[in-house]
Coordinates of C-alpha atoms and ligand atoms in Angstrom, one line a residue:
Chain A
M149 CA -14.8 -28.7 -29.9
T150 CA -14.8 -28.5 -33.7
E151 CA -18.3 -27.1 -33.6
V152 CA -17.3 -24.3 -31.3
S153 CA -14.4 -23.3 -33.4
V154 CA -16.5 -23.3 -36.5
A155 CA -19.0 -21.1 -34.7
E156 CA -16.2 -18.8 -33.7
E157 CA -14.8 -18.6 -37.1
D158 CA -18.3 -17.5 -38.4
K159 CA -18.2 -14.8 -35.9
A160 CA -14.7 -14.0 -36.9
A161 CA -15.7 -13.7 -40.5
T162 CA -18.4 -11.2 -39.9
G163 CA -16.8 -9.8 -36.8
E164 CA -16.6 -6.2 -35.8
L165 CA -13.7 -6.3 -33.5
V166 CA -13.5 -2.8 -32.0
V167 CA -16.6 -0.7 -31.9
L168 CA -16.7 2.9 -30.5
K169 CA -20.2 4.4 -30.2
S170 CA -20.7 8.1 -29.6
V171 CA -17.6 8.4 -27.4
N172 CA -16.9 11.7 -25.7
K173 CA -14.1 12.7 -23.5
H174 CA -13.0 15.9 -21.9
F175 CA -9.7 17.0 -20.3
G176 CA -11.1 19.7 -18.1
A177 CA -12.7 22.2 -20.4
L178 CA -11.1 20.6 -23.5
H179 CA -13.5 18.4 -25.4
V180 CA -10.8 16.1 -26.7
L181 CA -13.0 13.4 -28.3
Q182 CA -16.4 14.5 -29.7
D183 CA -19.0 11.9 -30.6
I184 CA -16.6 9.4 -32.0
D185 CA -18.2 6.5 -33.9
L186 CA -15.7 4.1 -35.3
T187 CA -15.9 0.4 -36.1
I188 CA -13.0 -1.8 -37.0
A189 CA -13.4 -5.1 -38.5
R190 CA -11.4 -8.2 -37.8
G191 CA -8.2 -8.2 -39.9
E192 CA -8.7 -4.5 -40.9
V193 CA -5.8 -2.1 -40.8
V194 CA -6.9 1.5 -40.0
V195 CA -4.5 4.5 -40.1
V196 CA -5.5 7.5 -38.0
I197 CA -4.1 10.7 -39.3
G198 CA -4.6 14.4 -38.3
P199 CA -3.0 17.5 -37.0
S200 CA -1.1 17.4 -33.7
G201 CA -3.5 17.9 -30.7
S202 CA -6.5 16.6 -32.6
G203 CA -7.0 13.7 -30.2
K204 CA -5.4 10.7 -32.0
S205 CA -3.4 9.5 -29.1
T206 CA -6.3 9.9 -26.7
L207 CA -8.5 7.9 -29.1
C208 CA -5.9 5.2 -29.2
R209 CA -5.5 5.1 -25.4
T210 CA -9.3 4.9 -24.8
V211 CA -9.4 1.6 -26.7
N212 CA -7.5 -0.2 -23.9
R213 CA -8.8 2.2 -21.3
L214 CA -5.5 3.8 -20.4
E215 CA -7.8 6.8 -20.7
T216 CA -11.4 6.7 -19.4
I217 CA -14.3 8.1 -21.3
D218 CA -17.1 10.4 -20.2
S219 CA -19.9 9.0 -22.3
G220 CA -20.5 6.5 -25.1
T221 CA -19.4 2.9 -25.3
I222 CA -16.3 1.0 -26.4
S223 CA -16.4 -2.8 -27.0
I224 CA -13.8 -5.2 -28.0
D225 CA -14.8 -8.5 -29.6
G226 CA -18.4 -7.9 -28.5
R227 CA -17.6 -7.2 -24.9
P228 CA -17.8 -3.7 -23.4
L229 CA -14.7 -2.4 -21.6
P230 CA -15.2 -3.2 -17.9
Q231 CA -14.2 -0.9 -14.9
E232 CA -10.6 -0.9 -13.7
G233 CA -9.8 -4.2 -12.1
K234 CA -9.0 -7.9 -12.8
E235 CA -11.4 -8.1 -15.7
L236 CA -10.1 -5.1 -17.4
A237 CA -6.6 -6.4 -17.0
R238 CA -7.7 -9.6 -18.8
L239 CA -9.2 -7.6 -21.6
R240 CA -6.1 -5.4 -21.9
A241 CA -4.0 -8.5 -22.4
D242 CA -5.9 -9.0 -25.6
V243 CA -5.1 -5.5 -26.9
G244 CA -1.4 -4.9 -27.9
M245 CA -0.1 -1.4 -27.5
V246 CA 3.0 0.1 -29.1
F247 CA 4.0 3.5 -27.8
Q248 CA 5.9 6.4 -29.5
S249 CA 8.5 6.2 -26.8
F250 CA 8.8 2.4 -26.8
N251 CA 8.4 2.1 -23.0
L252 CA 10.4 -1.1 -22.7
F253 CA 11.0 -2.2 -19.1
A254 CA 14.3 -0.6 -18.4
H255 CA 15.4 -3.0 -15.7
K256 CA 14.7 -6.1 -17.7
T257 CA 16.6 -7.7 -20.5
V258 CA 15.1 -7.8 -24.0
L259 CA 14.2 -11.5 -23.6
E260 CA 12.6 -10.8 -20.2
N261 CA 10.6 -7.9 -21.6
V262 CA 9.0 -10.3 -24.1
M263 CA 8.6 -13.1 -21.5
L264 CA 7.1 -11.1 -18.6
G265 CA 3.5 -10.8 -19.8
Q266 CA 3.3 -14.4 -20.9
V267 CA 4.5 -15.6 -17.5
K268 CA 2.8 -13.2 -15.2
V269 CA -0.4 -12.5 -17.1
R270 CA -1.0 -15.5 -19.3
K271 CA 0.6 -17.8 -16.6
A272 CA 2.6 -19.5 -19.3
D273 CA 5.3 -22.0 -18.5
K274 CA 8.7 -20.4 -18.4
K275 CA 10.4 -22.6 -21.0
Q276 CA 7.5 -22.1 -23.4
A277 CA 7.5 -18.4 -22.8
E278 CA 11.2 -18.2 -23.6
D279 CA 10.9 -20.2 -26.8
K280 CA 8.1 -18.0 -28.0
A281 CA 9.9 -14.9 -27.0
R282 CA 13.0 -16.0 -28.9
A283 CA 10.9 -16.9 -32.0
L284 CA 9.2 -13.4 -31.9
L285 CA 12.5 -11.6 -31.5
D286 CA 13.9 -13.5 -34.5
R287 CA 10.8 -12.6 -36.4
V288 CA 11.2 -8.9 -35.8
G289 CA 15.0 -9.2 -36.5
V290 CA 16.5 -8.6 -33.0
G291 CA 17.1 -12.2 -31.9
A292 CA 20.8 -11.5 -31.4
Q293 CA 20.0 -8.8 -28.8
A294 CA 18.0 -11.0 -26.5
D295 CA 20.3 -10.7 -23.4
K296 CA 20.9 -7.0 -23.7
Y297 CA 19.1 -4.2 -21.8
P298 CA 16.8 -1.8 -23.7
A299 CA 19.2 1.1 -23.2
Q300 CA 21.9 -0.8 -25.2
L301 CA 19.7 -1.0 -28.3
S302 CA 19.0 1.6 -31.0
G303 CA 15.6 3.2 -31.2
G304 CA 14.5 1.0 -34.1
Q305 CA 15.6 -2.1 -32.3
Q306 CA 13.8 -1.0 -29.2
Q307 CA 10.6 -0.4 -31.0
R308 CA 10.8 -3.8 -32.8
V309 CA 11.3 -5.4 -29.3
A310 CA 8.2 -3.5 -28.1
I311 CA 6.2 -5.0 -31.0
A312 CA 7.4 -8.5 -30.1
R313 CA 6.4 -7.8 -26.5
A314 CA 2.9 -7.0 -27.5
L315 CA 2.7 -9.9 -30.0
A316 CA 3.8 -12.3 -27.3
M317 CA 0.3 -11.9 -25.7
D318 CA -1.4 -13.1 -28.9
P319 CA -3.5 -9.9 -29.0
K320 CA -6.7 -9.6 -31.0
V321 CA -5.9 -6.1 -32.1
M322 CA -2.7 -4.0 -32.0
L323 CA -2.7 -0.3 -31.3
F324 CA 0.3 1.8 -32.6
D325 CA 0.6 5.5 -31.4
E326 CA 3.1 7.1 -33.7
P327 CA 5.5 4.2 -33.5
T328 CA 8.1 5.8 -35.8
S329 CA 7.9 9.4 -34.6
A330 CA 10.7 9.2 -32.1
L331 CA 13.1 7.4 -34.5
D332 CA 16.0 8.6 -36.5
P333 CA 15.0 8.6 -40.2
E334 CA 17.3 5.7 -41.1
M335 CA 15.5 3.4 -38.5
I336 CA 11.9 4.2 -39.6
N337 CA 11.8 1.6 -42.3
E338 CA 12.9 -1.3 -40.3
V339 CA 9.9 -0.8 -38.0
L340 CA 7.5 -0.1 -40.8
E341 CA 8.6 -3.3 -42.5
V342 CA 7.7 -5.3 -39.4
M343 CA 4.3 -3.6 -39.2
Q344 CA 3.7 -4.2 -42.9
Q345 CA 4.4 -7.9 -42.4
L346 CA 2.0 -7.9 -39.5
A347 CA -0.7 -6.4 -41.6
R348 CA -0.1 -9.0 -44.4
D349 CA -0.4 -11.7 -41.8
G350 CA -3.9 -10.5 -41.0
M351 CA -3.5 -8.7 -37.7
T352 CA -6.1 -6.1 -36.9
M353 CA -4.4 -2.8 -36.4
I354 CA -5.1 0.8 -35.5
V355 CA -2.1 2.9 -36.4
V356 CA -1.6 6.5 -35.6
T357 CA 1.0 7.7 -38.1
H358 CA 2.0 10.3 -40.6
E359 CA 3.9 7.8 -42.7
M360 CA 1.9 7.9 -45.9
G361 CA 3.9 5.2 -47.5
F362 CA 2.7 2.8 -44.8
A363 CA -0.9 4.1 -45.1
R364 CA -0.9 3.6 -48.8
S365 CA 0.7 0.1 -48.8
A366 CA -0.8 -1.4 -45.6
A367 CA -4.0 0.4 -44.6
N368 CA -7.5 -0.6 -45.6
R369 CA -8.8 2.7 -44.5
V370 CA -7.6 6.2 -43.4
V371 CA -9.4 8.0 -40.6
F372 CA -8.8 11.7 -40.6
M373 CA -9.2 13.5 -37.2
A374 CA -9.3 17.2 -36.4
D375 CA -10.3 19.0 -33.2
G376 CA -11.5 15.8 -31.5
R377 CA -13.8 14.7 -34.4
I378 CA -13.5 12.2 -37.2
V379 CA -13.8 14.6 -40.1
E380 CA -13.4 12.1 -43.0
Q381 CA -12.6 8.5 -43.6
A382 CA -11.8 6.8 -46.9
A383 CA -9.6 4.2 -48.6
P384 CA -5.9 5.5 -48.6
D385 CA -5.6 6.2 -52.3
Q386 CA -8.9 8.0 -52.4
F387 CA -8.0 10.0 -49.3
F388 CA -4.5 11.1 -50.3
S389 CA -5.4 11.9 -54.0
S390 CA -8.8 13.6 -53.4
P391 CA -9.7 14.4 -49.9
R392 CA -13.2 15.8 -49.5
S393 CA -13.0 18.1 -46.5
D394 CA -11.1 21.4 -46.4
R395 CA -9.4 20.4 -43.2
A396 CA -8.0 17.3 -44.8
K397 CA -6.9 19.3 -47.9
D398 CA -5.2 21.9 -45.7
F399 CA -3.5 19.2 -43.6
L400 CA -2.3 17.2 -46.5
S401 CA -0.9 20.2 -48.3
K402 CA 1.1 21.0 -45.2
I403 CA 2.6 17.5 -44.7
L404 CA 3.2 17.0 -48.4
H405 CA 5.4 20.1 -48.5
H406 CA 7.9 18.6 -46.1
Chain B
M155 CA 37.1 4.4 32.0
N156 CA 36.2 1.5 34.2
V157 CA 32.5 2.4 34.0
L158 CA 32.3 0.3 30.8
L159 CA 34.3 -2.6 32.2
D160 CA 32.5 -2.6 35.5
H161 CA 29.1 -2.7 33.8
F162 CA 29.9 -4.3 30.4
A163 CA 27.1 -6.9 30.7
D164 CA 24.5 -4.1 31.1
F165 CA 26.1 -2.0 28.4
R166 CA 26.0 -5.0 26.0
E167 CA 22.4 -5.7 27.0
G168 CA 21.5 -2.1 26.3
F169 CA 23.4 -2.2 22.9
V170 CA 21.7 -5.4 21.9
G171 CA 18.4 -4.0 23.0
T172 CA 18.9 -0.9 20.7
V173 CA 20.0 -3.0 17.8
L174 CA 17.0 -5.4 18.1
L175 CA 14.5 -2.6 18.5
T176 CA 15.9 -0.7 15.6
L177 CA 16.0 -3.8 13.4
A178 CA 12.4 -4.9 14.3
S179 CA 10.9 -1.4 13.9
G180 CA 13.0 -0.7 10.7
L181 CA 11.6 -3.9 9.2
L182 CA 8.0 -3.3 10.2
A183 CA 8.3 0.4 9.1
M184 CA 9.7 -0.8 5.7
V185 CA 6.8 -3.2 5.1
L186 CA 4.1 -0.7 6.3
G187 CA 5.8 2.2 4.4
V188 CA 5.9 0.3 1.0
V189 CA 2.3 -0.9 1.4
I190 CA 1.0 2.6 2.4
A191 CA 3.0 4.0 -0.5
G192 CA 1.1 1.5 -2.7
F193 CA -2.2 2.8 -1.2
R194 CA -1.2 6.3 -1.9
V195 CA -0.7 5.7 -5.7
S196 CA -3.6 3.2 -6.0
P197 CA -6.6 3.9 -8.3
V198 CA -8.9 3.1 -5.4
P199 CA -10.0 6.4 -3.7
P200 CA -10.6 4.9 -0.1
L201 CA -7.1 3.4 -0.1
R202 CA -5.6 6.6 -1.3
A203 CA -7.5 8.5 1.5
F204 CA -6.3 5.9 4.1
G205 CA -2.7 6.3 2.9
T206 CA -2.9 10.1 3.1
A207 CA -4.4 10.0 6.6
W208 CA -1.8 7.6 7.8
V209 CA 1.1 9.7 6.6
T210 CA -0.4 13.0 7.8
L211 CA -1.1 11.5 11.2
F212 CA 2.2 9.8 11.9
R213 CA 4.5 12.3 10.2
N214 CA 3.1 15.3 12.0
T215 CA 2.8 13.9 15.6
P216 CA 5.9 14.2 17.8
L217 CA 7.3 10.8 18.5
T218 CA 7.2 11.3 22.3
L219 CA 3.5 11.9 22.0
L220 CA 3.1 8.6 20.1
F221 CA 5.0 6.9 22.9
L222 CA 2.7 8.4 25.5
I223 CA -0.3 7.3 23.4
A224 CA 1.2 3.8 23.1
W225 CA 1.7 3.6 26.8
F226 CA -1.4 5.2 28.2
V227 CA -4.1 5.2 25.5
V228 CA -3.6 2.1 23.5
P229 CA -3.7 -0.3 26.5
V230 CA -7.0 1.2 27.7
I231 CA -8.8 1.2 24.4
F232 CA -7.4 -1.6 22.2
A233 CA -4.9 -4.1 23.7
P234 CA -4.3 -4.3 27.4
G235 CA -1.2 -6.3 28.5
M236 CA 1.1 -5.4 25.7
S237 CA 4.7 -5.5 26.7
P238 CA 6.7 -2.2 26.8
W239 CA 8.9 -3.6 24.0
T240 CA 5.9 -4.2 21.7
K241 CA 4.5 -0.7 22.5
A242 CA 7.9 0.9 21.7
L243 CA 8.0 -1.2 18.5
L244 CA 4.6 0.0 17.4
A245 CA 5.3 3.7 18.2
L246 CA 8.6 3.7 16.4
S247 CA 7.6 1.7 13.3
F248 CA 4.3 3.6 12.7
Y249 CA 6.1 6.9 13.0
T250 CA 8.9 5.8 10.8
S251 CA 6.6 4.1 8.2
A252 CA 5.2 7.6 7.3
F253 CA 8.7 8.7 6.3
V254 CA 9.4 5.5 4.5
C255 CA 6.1 5.8 2.6
E256 CA 7.0 9.3 1.4
A257 CA 10.5 8.3 0.3
V258 CA 9.1 5.3 -1.6
R259 CA 6.3 7.5 -3.1
S260 CA 8.8 10.1 -4.3
G261 CA 10.9 7.2 -5.7
I262 CA 7.8 6.0 -7.6
T263 CA 7.3 9.4 -9.2
T264 CA 10.8 9.2 -10.7
V265 CA 9.9 6.2 -12.7
P266 CA 8.6 7.3 -16.1
L267 CA 4.8 7.0 -16.4
G268 CA 5.3 5.0 -19.7
Q269 CA 6.7 2.1 -17.7
A270 CA 3.5 1.6 -15.7
E271 CA 1.4 2.2 -18.8
A272 CA 3.3 -0.5 -20.8
A273 CA 2.8 -2.9 -17.9
R274 CA -1.0 -2.1 -17.7
S275 CA -1.4 -2.5 -21.4
L276 CA 0.1 -6.0 -21.2
G277 CA -2.7 -6.9 -18.8
M278 CA -0.9 -6.6 -15.5
T279 CA -2.9 -5.7 -12.4
F280 CA -2.1 -2.7 -10.3
S281 CA -0.2 -4.7 -7.8
Q282 CA 1.8 -6.6 -10.5
T283 CA 2.7 -3.3 -12.1
L284 CA 3.9 -1.9 -8.8
R285 CA 5.8 -5.0 -7.7
L286 CA 7.3 -6.1 -11.0
I287 CA 7.9 -2.8 -12.9
V288 CA 7.7 0.4 -10.8
L289 CA 9.1 -0.5 -7.3
P290 CA 12.3 -2.3 -8.7
Q291 CA 13.1 0.8 -10.7
A292 CA 12.3 3.2 -7.8
T293 CA 14.7 1.3 -5.5
R294 CA 17.8 3.1 -6.6
T295 CA 16.4 6.6 -5.8
V296 CA 14.9 5.4 -2.5
V297 CA 18.0 3.9 -1.0
A298 CA 19.7 7.2 -0.1
P299 CA 16.8 8.7 1.8
L300 CA 16.0 5.4 3.5
S301 CA 19.5 5.4 4.9
S302 CA 18.8 8.7 6.7
I303 CA 15.4 7.5 7.8
F304 CA 17.0 4.4 9.5
I305 CA 19.7 6.4 11.2
A306 CA 17.0 8.7 12.5
L307 CA 15.2 5.6 13.7
T308 CA 18.2 4.4 15.6
K309 CA 18.5 7.6 17.5
N310 CA 14.7 7.8 18.0
S311 CA 14.8 4.5 19.7
A312 CA 16.5 6.3 22.6
I313 CA 13.1 7.5 23.6
A314 CA 12.1 4.0 24.4
G315 CA 14.8 4.1 27.2
A316 CA 12.9 6.8 28.9
F317 CA 10.0 4.5 28.9
S318 CA 12.0 1.8 30.7
V319 CA 12.6 -0.4 27.7
T320 CA 16.1 -1.9 27.9
E321 CA 18.3 -0.1 25.4
L322 CA 21.5 1.8 25.1
F323 CA 20.3 5.2 26.2
G324 CA 18.6 3.8 29.3
W325 CA 22.0 2.4 30.5
Q326 CA 23.2 5.9 30.9
K327 CA 20.4 6.8 33.3
T328 CA 20.9 3.8 35.5
L329 CA 24.6 4.4 35.9
S330 CA 24.5 8.1 36.3
D331 CA 22.1 7.5 39.2
Q332 CA 24.8 5.3 40.7
G333 CA 27.2 8.2 40.7
Y334 CA 29.6 7.4 37.8
A335 CA 31.2 10.3 35.9
I336 CA 28.6 11.4 33.4
A337 CA 31.0 12.4 30.6
W338 CA 32.5 8.9 30.2
I339 CA 29.0 7.3 30.3
F340 CA 27.9 9.6 27.5
L341 CA 31.0 8.9 25.5
W342 CA 30.4 5.1 25.6
V343 CA 26.7 5.5 24.8
A344 CA 27.6 7.8 21.9
L345 CA 30.1 5.3 20.6
G346 CA 27.5 2.6 20.8
Y347 CA 25.1 4.6 18.6
L348 CA 27.9 5.5 16.2
V349 CA 28.7 1.8 15.7
I350 CA 25.0 1.2 14.7
T351 CA 24.6 4.2 12.5
F352 CA 27.9 3.7 10.8
S353 CA 26.9 0.2 10.0
I354 CA 23.6 1.4 8.5
S355 CA 25.2 4.0 6.3
G356 CA 27.9 1.5 5.2
L357 CA 25.3 -1.1 4.4
F358 CA 23.3 1.3 2.4
Q359 CA 26.3 2.7 0.5
L360 CA 27.1 -0.9 -0.5
L361 CA 23.5 -1.3 -1.6
E362 CA 23.6 1.9 -3.6
R363 CA 26.8 0.8 -5.4
R364 CA 25.3 -2.7 -6.1
L365 CA 22.2 -1.1 -7.6
G366 CA 24.3 1.3 -9.5
V367 CA 26.1 -1.3 -11.5
A368 CA 22.9 -3.5 -12.0
R369 CA 22.1 -1.6 -15.1
Ligands
ADP11 N1 -3.5 13.9 -19.8 C1 -3.9 15.0 -20.3 N2 -4.4 16.1 -19.6 C2 -4.8 17.2 -20.2 N3 -4.8 17.4 -21.5 C3 -4.4 16.4 -22.3 C4 -3.9 15.2 -21.8 N4 -3.5 14.4 -22.8 C5 -3.8 15.1 -23.9 N5 -4.2 16.3 -23.6 C6 -4.6 17.3 -24.6 O1 -5.6 16.7 -25.4 C7 -5.5 17.2 -26.8 C8 -5.3 16.0 -27.7 O2 -4.1 15.3 -27.3 P1 -3.6 14.0 -28.1 O3 -4.7 13.0 -28.1 O4 -2.3 13.6 -27.6 O5 -3.5 14.5 -29.6 P2 -2.6 14.0 -30.8 O6 -2.2 12.6 -30.4 O7 -3.6 13.9 -31.9 O8 -1.5 14.9 -31.0 C9 -4.2 18.1 -26.8 O9 -4.7 19.4 -26.8 C10 -3.5 17.7 -25.5 O10 -2.8 18.9 -25.0
MG12 MG1 -0.1 11.9 -30.2

């Protein structure tokens, strides 16, 4: 047993967790992802940034195969994404996803939202699932809301519950698709703080966001997308202070003026 | 007036026959309808095609024709020796299941797509997503149309009477053949149906109110 875990840790230390190789995808005539090559190491935090419609959400969603791809390969922890079915479901359980619109289960309480995946997918014991759910809710600061329904919570609280729901599956990687874009300004920080803590704890994260403060403080790398391509990638400081491509310069000048 | 008292046992038998036939076909139609609706939204193309074919076939065929097929074609090709009651049950429930399916499917489309996506990203299978997340949230919008579908089913069950299954409508034929005043017979039969259909809409209204406060 110890030998196995040592071997796994070795793999972990050198691990490439998410690998996309020449990924292409079309929506009808629209070539939304064009020859995407992207490798994310274990423990790495990557921020994806770019103009609206450039394919950031689509990229995010292909990683857990909510969107299928036309060509190329995507693998997670060394295993290529399987076809739709039981095996894909198992793999999806290892990939946490946080949506712009929270998507908490509206007919379940906050506690049930965080327990459901553990019980139905991981087949965890109910009591253990509840304990873990309560601990996670405390960790993201909404422990007192456990018995409420999602609609009774503020946006910021809902998004923190959504993060707890994803964390309850012990994911290998977390995907965030503009997690703060639907929030009122005063609630953005409470969500970003949870994400920052997660990054410090060593979670592998792919984050689509325009929050440059978060990118600067938490990201190891910024990936800039435009028109379905990765145009540029660099360390956050380097990217924000001296972008190389004209597209990135143009984009940054626009969002910095706001 | 005394037609009811003179033949109350027959009337009761017919009434119970209608209630049982409606209940049984309603239940079977419900199960079939939900399963077929699952097929229609499933990611597996052959299942989707089967679902579409089922609905197209049973929704667009006159019910009387289905009864004729159940009586004269099914015994020859598939299952000889089926009782008239079973044949009526199959014709009624297959027909009604197509309508249930479409009501459930339109209920499913009112549930935001993000709910199913969140369920799938947690690693739930298609059937878990449907059972645990989507269908429970679709229930509220499905209840009202289901009520109409089951009332229609109650009335449609009268066709079985014409095929010599014991039920309320058949009672009318027997007695008018014996020379009783037709208006009174019809009145009692209509009242019998009203009792059933009112119970159904009452039940569904109760259900709707229950589901209304659940959230
Ligand atoms: N399901 C879809 N069907 C058709 N086109 C889509 C679909 N989803 C996204 N698109 C299109 O793909 C492009 C990229 O979308 P998206 O990945 O959401 O961009 P971003 O998240 O960077 O704003 C947009 O032009 C969008 O209109
Ligand atoms: Mg987007």
